[in-house]
XYZ file of C-alpha atoms in Angstrom:
498
model
C -19.406 17.016 -39.019
C -16.094 16.196 -37.365
C -13.488 18.823 -36.592
C -10.013 18.673 -35.057
C -8.983 21.781 -33.092
C -5.296 22.377 -32.430
C -4.678 25.429 -30.233
C -1.389 27.146 -29.587
C -0.693 27.145 -25.857
C 1.785 29.935 -25.289
C 1.440 29.336 -21.535
C 1.541 25.526 -21.505
C 1.700 25.244 -17.711
C -1.621 27.022 -17.157
C -4.351 26.324 -19.725
C -6.643 28.971 -18.238
C -4.052 31.662 -19.011
C -4.212 31.085 -22.780
C -6.687 33.321 -24.564
C -6.182 31.111 -27.617
C -7.715 28.209 -25.723
C -10.533 30.288 -24.238
C -11.528 31.434 -27.723
C -11.642 27.908 -29.087
C -13.580 26.537 -26.109
C -16.225 29.225 -26.657
C -16.542 28.162 -30.297
C -16.763 24.494 -29.413
C -19.500 24.994 -26.823
C -21.467 27.043 -29.328
C -20.974 24.483 -32.100
C -22.238 21.668 -29.933
C -25.269 23.652 -28.811
C -26.308 24.557 -32.348
C -25.342 21.373 -34.234
C -26.230 17.894 -32.998
C -24.167 16.323 -35.799
C -20.935 17.861 -34.503
C -18.048 15.982 -32.932
C -14.944 17.887 -31.863
C -11.471 16.461 -31.329
C -8.739 18.377 -29.525
C -5.004 17.785 -29.912
C -3.475 18.971 -26.643
C -0.620 18.084 -24.283
C -1.334 15.548 -21.505
C -1.341 18.347 -18.923
C -4.578 19.889 -20.258
C -7.551 18.637 -18.185
C -10.929 17.689 -19.612
C -12.794 20.645 -18.129
C -10.427 23.124 -19.812
C -11.527 21.945 -23.273
C -15.135 20.833 -22.645
C -13.998 17.223 -23.045
C -16.426 16.192 -20.317
C -19.105 16.266 -23.030
C -19.960 13.133 -24.986
C -19.351 14.760 -28.357
C -15.841 15.974 -27.498
C -12.739 13.781 -27.629
C -9.396 14.822 -26.172
C -6.366 13.501 -28.043
C -3.397 13.916 -25.752
C 0.243 13.584 -26.720
C 3.506 15.296 -25.931
C 4.152 18.093 -28.441
C 7.325 18.777 -30.328
C 9.850 20.532 -28.139
C 11.440 20.205 -24.705
C 8.704 17.960 -23.290
C 8.314 15.922 -26.446
C 10.671 15.122 -29.313
C 13.739 16.992 -28.148
C 17.256 15.776 -27.546
C 18.292 18.882 -25.642
C 19.442 18.567 -22.046
C 16.975 19.617 -19.366
C 18.469 23.035 -18.673
C 18.651 24.033 -22.322
C 15.172 22.667 -22.958
C 13.684 24.674 -20.110
C 15.404 27.833 -21.273
C 14.104 27.380 -24.843
C 10.615 26.139 -24.027
C 8.899 29.187 -25.557
C 10.491 28.378 -28.917
C 8.245 25.370 -29.368
C 4.798 26.345 -28.063
C 3.956 27.339 -31.651
C 6.104 24.697 -33.343
C 5.705 21.632 -35.477
C 4.162 18.246 -34.772
C 5.830 15.452 -32.855
C 5.644 11.839 -33.930
C 3.649 11.157 -30.776
C 1.020 13.712 -31.820
C 0.684 12.416 -35.370
C 0.427 8.831 -34.144
C -2.210 9.871 -31.607
C -4.320 11.501 -34.333
C -4.174 8.291 -36.342
C -4.971 6.127 -33.314
C -7.845 8.176 -31.896
C -9.533 9.111 -35.177
C -8.670 6.947 -38.150
C -8.044 3.664 -36.339
C -11.557 4.060 -34.920
C -13.074 4.327 -38.379
C -13.689 8.066 -38.031
C -12.826 10.939 -40.344
C -12.295 14.699 -40.292
C -14.108 17.408 -42.200
C -11.767 20.147 -41.024
C -8.669 20.838 -38.956
C -8.397 24.216 -37.210
C -4.623 24.599 -36.945
C -3.275 27.439 -34.822
C 0.391 26.502 -34.854
C 2.668 28.587 -37.017
C 4.837 25.726 -38.259
C 4.429 22.029 -38.975
C 1.354 22.390 -41.176
C 3.067 20.740 -44.150
C 3.856 17.620 -42.120
C 0.370 17.585 -40.605
C -1.271 17.759 -44.000
C 0.917 14.984 -45.408
C -0.054 12.784 -42.484
C -3.755 13.475 -42.944
C -3.516 12.758 -46.672
C -1.934 9.404 -45.908
C -4.852 8.470 -43.666
C -7.557 9.422 -46.148
C -6.672 8.171 -49.652
C -6.726 11.823 -50.634
C -5.844 11.018 -54.252
C -8.848 8.697 -54.688
C -11.603 10.878 -53.234
C -14.131 12.670 -55.446
C -14.160 15.568 -52.986
C -11.375 16.734 -50.700
C -11.687 14.618 -47.537
C -10.699 17.446 -45.204
C -9.862 21.145 -45.066
C -6.948 22.570 -43.120
C -7.789 26.039 -41.828
C -5.080 28.374 -40.567
C -6.266 29.901 -37.301
C -4.246 33.135 -37.219
C -4.418 34.639 -33.771
C -1.360 36.924 -33.782
C 0.264 37.389 -37.189
C 3.990 37.919 -36.692
C 4.657 40.950 -38.850
C 7.797 43.087 -38.381
C 6.591 45.593 -35.788
C 5.382 42.735 -33.577
C 8.559 40.671 -33.398
C 11.149 43.355 -32.818
C 11.542 42.323 -29.175
C 11.799 38.613 -29.992
C 15.115 36.759 -30.184
C 13.978 34.103 -32.678
C 11.554 35.790 -35.057
C 12.596 37.593 -38.204
C 11.521 38.183 -41.798
C 12.035 34.517 -42.711
C 9.727 33.307 -39.947
C 7.175 35.986 -40.765
C 7.090 35.212 -44.478
C 6.835 31.486 -43.897
C 3.896 31.985 -41.552
C 2.121 34.220 -44.041
C 2.750 31.852 -46.959
C 1.566 28.880 -44.913
C -1.659 30.729 -44.125
C -2.273 31.871 -47.693
C -1.836 28.351 -49.100
C -4.174 26.583 -46.672
C -7.790 25.741 -47.441
C -9.019 28.702 -45.424
C -7.978 31.369 -42.919
C -9.599 32.395 -39.663
C -8.254 35.703 -38.367
C -8.812 36.568 -34.753
C -8.574 40.281 -35.548
C -9.297 42.432 -38.567
C -6.035 44.274 -38.075
C -4.134 41.058 -38.851
C -6.121 40.464 -42.041
C -5.102 43.955 -43.132
C -1.476 43.311 -42.210
C -1.413 40.044 -44.145
C -2.524 41.868 -47.279
C 0.076 44.564 -46.684
C 3.083 42.351 -45.988
C 2.343 39.124 -47.869
C 2.005 40.935 -51.171
C 5.647 41.965 -50.838
C 6.645 38.368 -51.594
C 3.503 36.714 -53.025
C 1.404 37.651 -56.037
C -1.373 40.026 -54.942
C -4.071 37.987 -56.692
C -3.036 34.896 -54.702
C -3.259 36.802 -51.431
C -6.550 38.402 -52.450
C -8.052 35.003 -53.266
C -7.086 33.677 -49.836
C -8.516 36.722 -48.086
C -11.756 36.668 -50.067
C -13.002 33.586 -48.219
C -11.308 34.347 -44.897
C -13.373 35.164 -41.823
C -12.734 37.183 -38.679
C -13.581 35.084 -35.671
C -13.126 37.719 -33.028
C -11.870 36.831 -29.578
C -15.086 36.307 -27.609
C -15.555 37.765 -24.160
C -18.586 36.766 -22.116
C -19.381 40.088 -20.501
C -21.961 38.445 -18.259
C -19.066 36.805 -16.421
C -17.931 40.222 -15.168
C -19.692 42.680 -12.897
C -19.673 46.180 -14.382
C -19.976 48.117 -11.143
C -18.279 51.426 -10.393
C -17.058 53.065 -7.227
C -18.359 56.461 -6.199
C -14.800 57.706 -6.602
C -11.637 55.976 -7.812
C -9.300 54.689 -5.133
C -7.444 51.825 -6.824
C -5.594 51.540 -10.135
C -5.386 47.929 -11.343
C -2.411 47.135 -13.581
C -2.760 43.595 -14.909
C -1.193 41.109 -17.284
C 2.273 40.173 -18.390
C 5.304 42.427 -18.074
C 6.622 41.904 -21.592
C 8.571 44.806 -23.081
C 5.780 45.783 -25.457
C 3.521 46.410 -22.426
C 5.796 49.226 -21.152
C 5.503 48.540 -17.437
C 7.612 51.596 -16.606
C 5.017 53.851 -18.201
C 2.234 52.095 -16.304
C 3.977 52.482 -12.957
C 4.680 56.133 -13.746
C 0.938 56.664 -14.151
C 0.371 54.870 -10.861
C 2.922 57.068 -9.079
C 1.331 60.244 -10.415
C -2.167 59.181 -9.362
C -0.853 58.371 -5.911
C 0.951 61.712 -5.581
C -2.011 63.792 -6.754
C -5.015 61.849 -5.469
C -3.795 59.166 -3.075
C -4.881 56.439 -5.535
C -2.988 53.227 -4.874
C -1.952 50.581 -7.401
C -2.912 46.917 -7.432
C -0.474 44.971 -9.623
C -1.303 41.430 -10.788
C 0.814 39.424 -13.178
C 1.073 35.803 -14.220
C 4.832 36.297 -14.109
C 7.284 37.287 -11.368
C 7.169 41.007 -10.551
C 10.494 42.832 -10.171
C 11.238 44.156 -6.705
C 11.588 47.641 -8.200
C 7.820 47.551 -8.769
C 6.605 45.314 -5.973
C 8.417 47.211 -3.196
C 6.972 50.621 -4.003
C 5.006 51.817 -0.942
C 1.849 52.577 -2.939
C 1.844 49.206 -4.794
C 0.095 46.014 -3.688
C 1.716 43.339 -5.842
C 0.613 39.790 -6.650
C 3.284 38.037 -8.730
C 2.448 34.768 -10.519
C -1.193 35.479 -9.799
C -3.673 32.683 -10.388
C -7.108 33.191 -11.902
C -8.797 33.583 -8.514
C -6.425 36.377 -7.503
C -6.958 38.110 -10.833
C -10.737 37.852 -10.518
C -10.583 39.376 -7.049
C -8.499 42.234 -8.454
C -11.089 42.804 -11.187
C -13.702 43.329 -8.486
C -11.526 45.696 -6.470
C -10.020 47.967 -9.125
C -11.484 51.271 -10.303
C -9.104 52.290 -13.094
C -7.052 50.400 -15.699
C -4.305 51.568 -18.030
C -2.995 49.788 -21.135
C 0.238 51.100 -22.680
C 0.896 48.188 -25.032
C 2.358 48.928 -28.448
C 0.350 46.155 -30.058
C -2.033 43.326 -29.239
C -4.325 41.060 -31.206
C -7.728 41.536 -29.613
C -6.332 41.690 -26.112
C -8.452 40.203 -23.344
C -7.177 41.633 -20.088
C -7.879 45.386 -20.523
C -11.378 44.697 -21.830
C -12.122 42.266 -19.019
C -11.057 45.055 -16.705
C -13.371 47.509 -18.433
C -16.243 45.002 -18.270
C -15.600 44.753 -14.528
C -16.151 48.489 -14.029
C -12.566 49.693 -14.313
C -12.403 52.835 -16.425
C -9.947 52.012 -19.205
C -7.214 54.397 -20.312
C -5.612 52.956 -23.450
C -2.748 53.812 -25.745
C -4.019 54.935 -29.138
C -2.699 52.338 -31.591
C -4.384 50.758 -34.635
C -5.010 47.451 -32.835
C -7.376 48.970 -30.259
C -10.072 49.821 -32.805
C -11.079 46.208 -33.195
C -12.655 46.823 -29.757
C -12.606 50.508 -28.866
C -15.358 52.768 -30.255
C -14.398 55.747 -32.390
C -13.414 58.923 -30.569
C -13.061 57.183 -27.238
C -12.224 59.929 -24.777
C -9.522 58.045 -22.879
C -7.416 56.821 -25.797
C -4.257 58.816 -26.411
C -0.565 58.840 -27.184
C 1.790 56.949 -24.922
C 3.078 60.193 -23.429
C -0.465 61.323 -22.621
C -1.645 58.314 -20.614
C -0.892 59.998 -17.294
C -2.854 63.107 -18.275
C -5.792 60.966 -19.413
C -5.791 59.020 -16.147
C -5.819 62.294 -14.214
C -8.690 63.525 -16.393
C -10.637 60.361 -15.620
C -10.163 60.804 -11.865
C -11.116 64.476 -11.972
C -14.175 63.839 -14.141
C -15.229 60.522 -12.687
C -18.921 60.622 -13.586
C -18.148 61.368 -17.237
C -15.362 58.757 -17.215
C -17.766 56.091 -15.991
C -20.253 56.941 -18.752
C -17.518 56.775 -21.378
C -16.379 53.406 -20.076
C -19.973 52.174 -20.243
C -19.984 53.178 -23.925
C -16.815 51.192 -24.478
C -18.187 48.109 -22.695
C -21.381 48.215 -24.758
C -19.256 48.265 -27.914
C -17.093 45.393 -26.671
C -20.189 43.335 -25.870
C -21.265 43.725 -29.497
C -17.983 43.093 -31.323
C -16.785 40.305 -29.021
C -20.105 38.540 -28.547
C -19.445 34.815 -27.915
C -22.569 33.677 -29.739
C -21.685 35.692 -32.839
C -18.126 34.344 -32.873
C -19.372 30.785 -32.528
C -21.929 31.336 -35.270
C -19.381 32.748 -37.732
C -16.985 29.871 -37.282
C -19.717 27.239 -37.410
C -21.236 28.775 -40.531
C -17.856 28.592 -42.246
C -17.389 24.923 -41.338
C -20.927 23.965 -42.300
C -20.706 25.807 -45.633
C -17.538 23.890 -46.525
C -19.285 20.571 -45.989
C -22.419 21.637 -47.829
C -20.451 22.850 -50.857
C -18.751 19.481 -51.128
C -22.024 17.642 -50.681
C -23.501 19.702 -53.518
C -20.556 18.792 -55.735
C -20.712 15.095 -54.926
C -22.564 13.117 -57.627
C -24.060 9.777 -56.687
C -23.275 7.366 -59.522
C -22.534 3.727 -60.224
C -19.439 3.879 -58.021
C -21.765 4.300 -55.028
C -23.912 1.284 -55.922
C -22.324 -0.956 -53.254
C -23.183 1.649 -50.615
C -26.819 1.858 -51.595
C -27.046 -1.925 -51.855
C -25.440 -2.329 -48.434
C -27.925 0.128 -46.951
C -30.773 -1.925 -48.359
C -29.162 -5.065 -46.984
C -28.887 -3.509 -43.549
C -32.579 -2.669 -43.710
C -33.388 -6.312 -44.440
C -34.195 -5.887 -48.140
C -31.159 -7.095 -50.090
C -31.250 -6.373 -53.822
C -29.638 -8.824 -56.181
C -26.348 -8.091 -57.898
C -24.351 -4.932 -57.535
C -26.491 -2.658 -59.707
C -27.603 0.599 -58.142
C -30.648 0.014 -55.981
C -33.800 2.016 -56.550
C -33.780 4.423 -53.633
C -37.527 4.096 -53.312
C -37.469 0.277 -53.330
C -37.062 -0.027 -49.596
C -36.886 2.060 -46.486
C -33.340 2.879 -45.576
C -32.134 1.995 -42.086
C -32.552 4.925 -39.729
C -29.194 4.352 -38.038
C -25.995 3.203 -39.734
C -22.647 2.364 -38.141
C -19.982 3.557 -40.582
C -17.709 0.549 -40.018
C -20.610 -1.889 -40.354
C -21.715 -0.247 -43.579
C -18.202 -0.270 -44.963
C -17.865 -3.984 -44.189
C -21.270 -4.763 -45.693
C -20.329 -3.166 -49.015
C -17.964 -6.107 -49.587
C -20.991 -8.211 -50.524
C -21.672 -5.933 -53.480
C -18.250 -5.424 -55.063
C -16.696 -7.583 -57.777
C -13.606 -8.318 -55.685
C -15.564 -9.078 -52.523
C -13.713 -6.346 -50.625
C -15.222 -3.277 -48.967
C -15.852 -0.450 -51.389
C -13.266 1.751 -49.699
C -10.520 -0.730 -50.602
C -11.030 0.018 -54.284
C -8.388 2.290 -55.767
C -10.979 4.845 -56.848
C -13.207 4.986 -53.774
C -12.156 6.682 -50.544
C -13.727 6.853 -47.102
C -14.707 10.437 -47.934
C -16.765 9.102 -50.852
C -18.614 6.791 -48.490
C -19.283 9.683 -46.095
C -20.546 11.972 -48.846
C -22.657 9.228 -50.399
C -24.414 8.936 -47.035
C -24.810 12.687 -46.800
C -26.210 12.803 -50.337
C -28.769 10.162 -49.339
C -29.963 12.351 -46.481
C -27.936 10.935 -43.584
C -26.087 13.028 -41.051
C -23.409 12.206 -38.547
C -24.800 11.572 -35.053
C -21.724 13.245 -33.543
C -20.951 10.242 -31.342
C -17.472 9.338 -30.070
C -15.591 6.394 -31.571
C -16.787 4.962 -34.866
C -19.217 7.418 -36.460
C -22.892 6.567 -36.594
C -25.060 8.163 -39.286
C -28.767 8.751 -38.851
C -31.695 9.822 -40.974
C -33.208 12.940 -39.386
């Protein structure tokens, strides 16, 4: 099984800061561990190193090309391009990217079973390009599936702070997701929102059909990577993450000021972005602007309390990493939190009550620690990396198996069976279908070699895949129907009999 993963990198300069990438890497590692027939391709910018996408493994291939936008196909001047860079992290596909997909996959005689596409736009062009590579019209089964990987559905309440998102963008994203071959939602709350908003412009039965086969991937967190240890008493509030408007930094700092006034608790502030002087210069704040991962990890070990005032998130990582590190989490009570937070969590409340809840946690520290332990245990269950990897792999494998079940070996596949016999040293005469029991099939088959060998058994003397009614996908599924599986190797695929 061969899969192309295309993540959205909303922080293109620092791969480690993209939860979207972390999620996908967790899936890929799990896929490879559970499925020896798997090969994964990544489409990423040249700046993404091998170790960030597990491309140091033999069964992973990095396809690197400049994306559409300021660093790729853009005619904007440098200043304007830099200013508008965030417009294109979720954009369409550049010519360089499409050409790279052709060069690194199809020119090597390989194929794709699925594409996991996380970008919000460009899917129409991507699909056209893939169809062109695969003789889509000739195949007995669809050569590939394009799956919309929805990690943060842009519905109205989410984009109200954004200067370039509106109802048009939202509806186009929803329609693009509904009309793909499948949908992976990071969070259940987004699946619910798609049903709510998409049915305003699309027929409900169409939306329902798309959601019926959709899965929720979750956003895996490996809790074993964090040390859930608690101080005897809280001395340090850790405020972490970006300072976007939806995060309400002023509310967070107000909580920090109150804890300092009443209990002498100081605030440790880490952000991947610059921190305004109005925050950094406060006497009770220790600030680390543009913090790297090492600095953040050190802050996780030092902090005792965490507060999240965000209006909305899609399975946020940072506050739950903080909780898993032994920082008692005080969180704003919004619908999005209940993808992770257990019911009746004691320290979830209205935005105006976050200060009171933080004070309650400090004053009742033993009980607060026990409640945070309950939250962490719940997070470990709902964001389990192995479960997330299993769900996504099961979906991919089921798609292939359904097509294999639908594929009927018939006379059109006779050149393939004859070529297999020829490769095993027992060449049947003519181009009639060979008796599958007449000879032992070769245990290992190079896909290109097999395709070339079929030319000996076609009327025109050309490989079977050059016929107008026989696609590469037919050759692949003929092999699968005969019991072969992909060896998952790089380059030209090799099929083996288990």
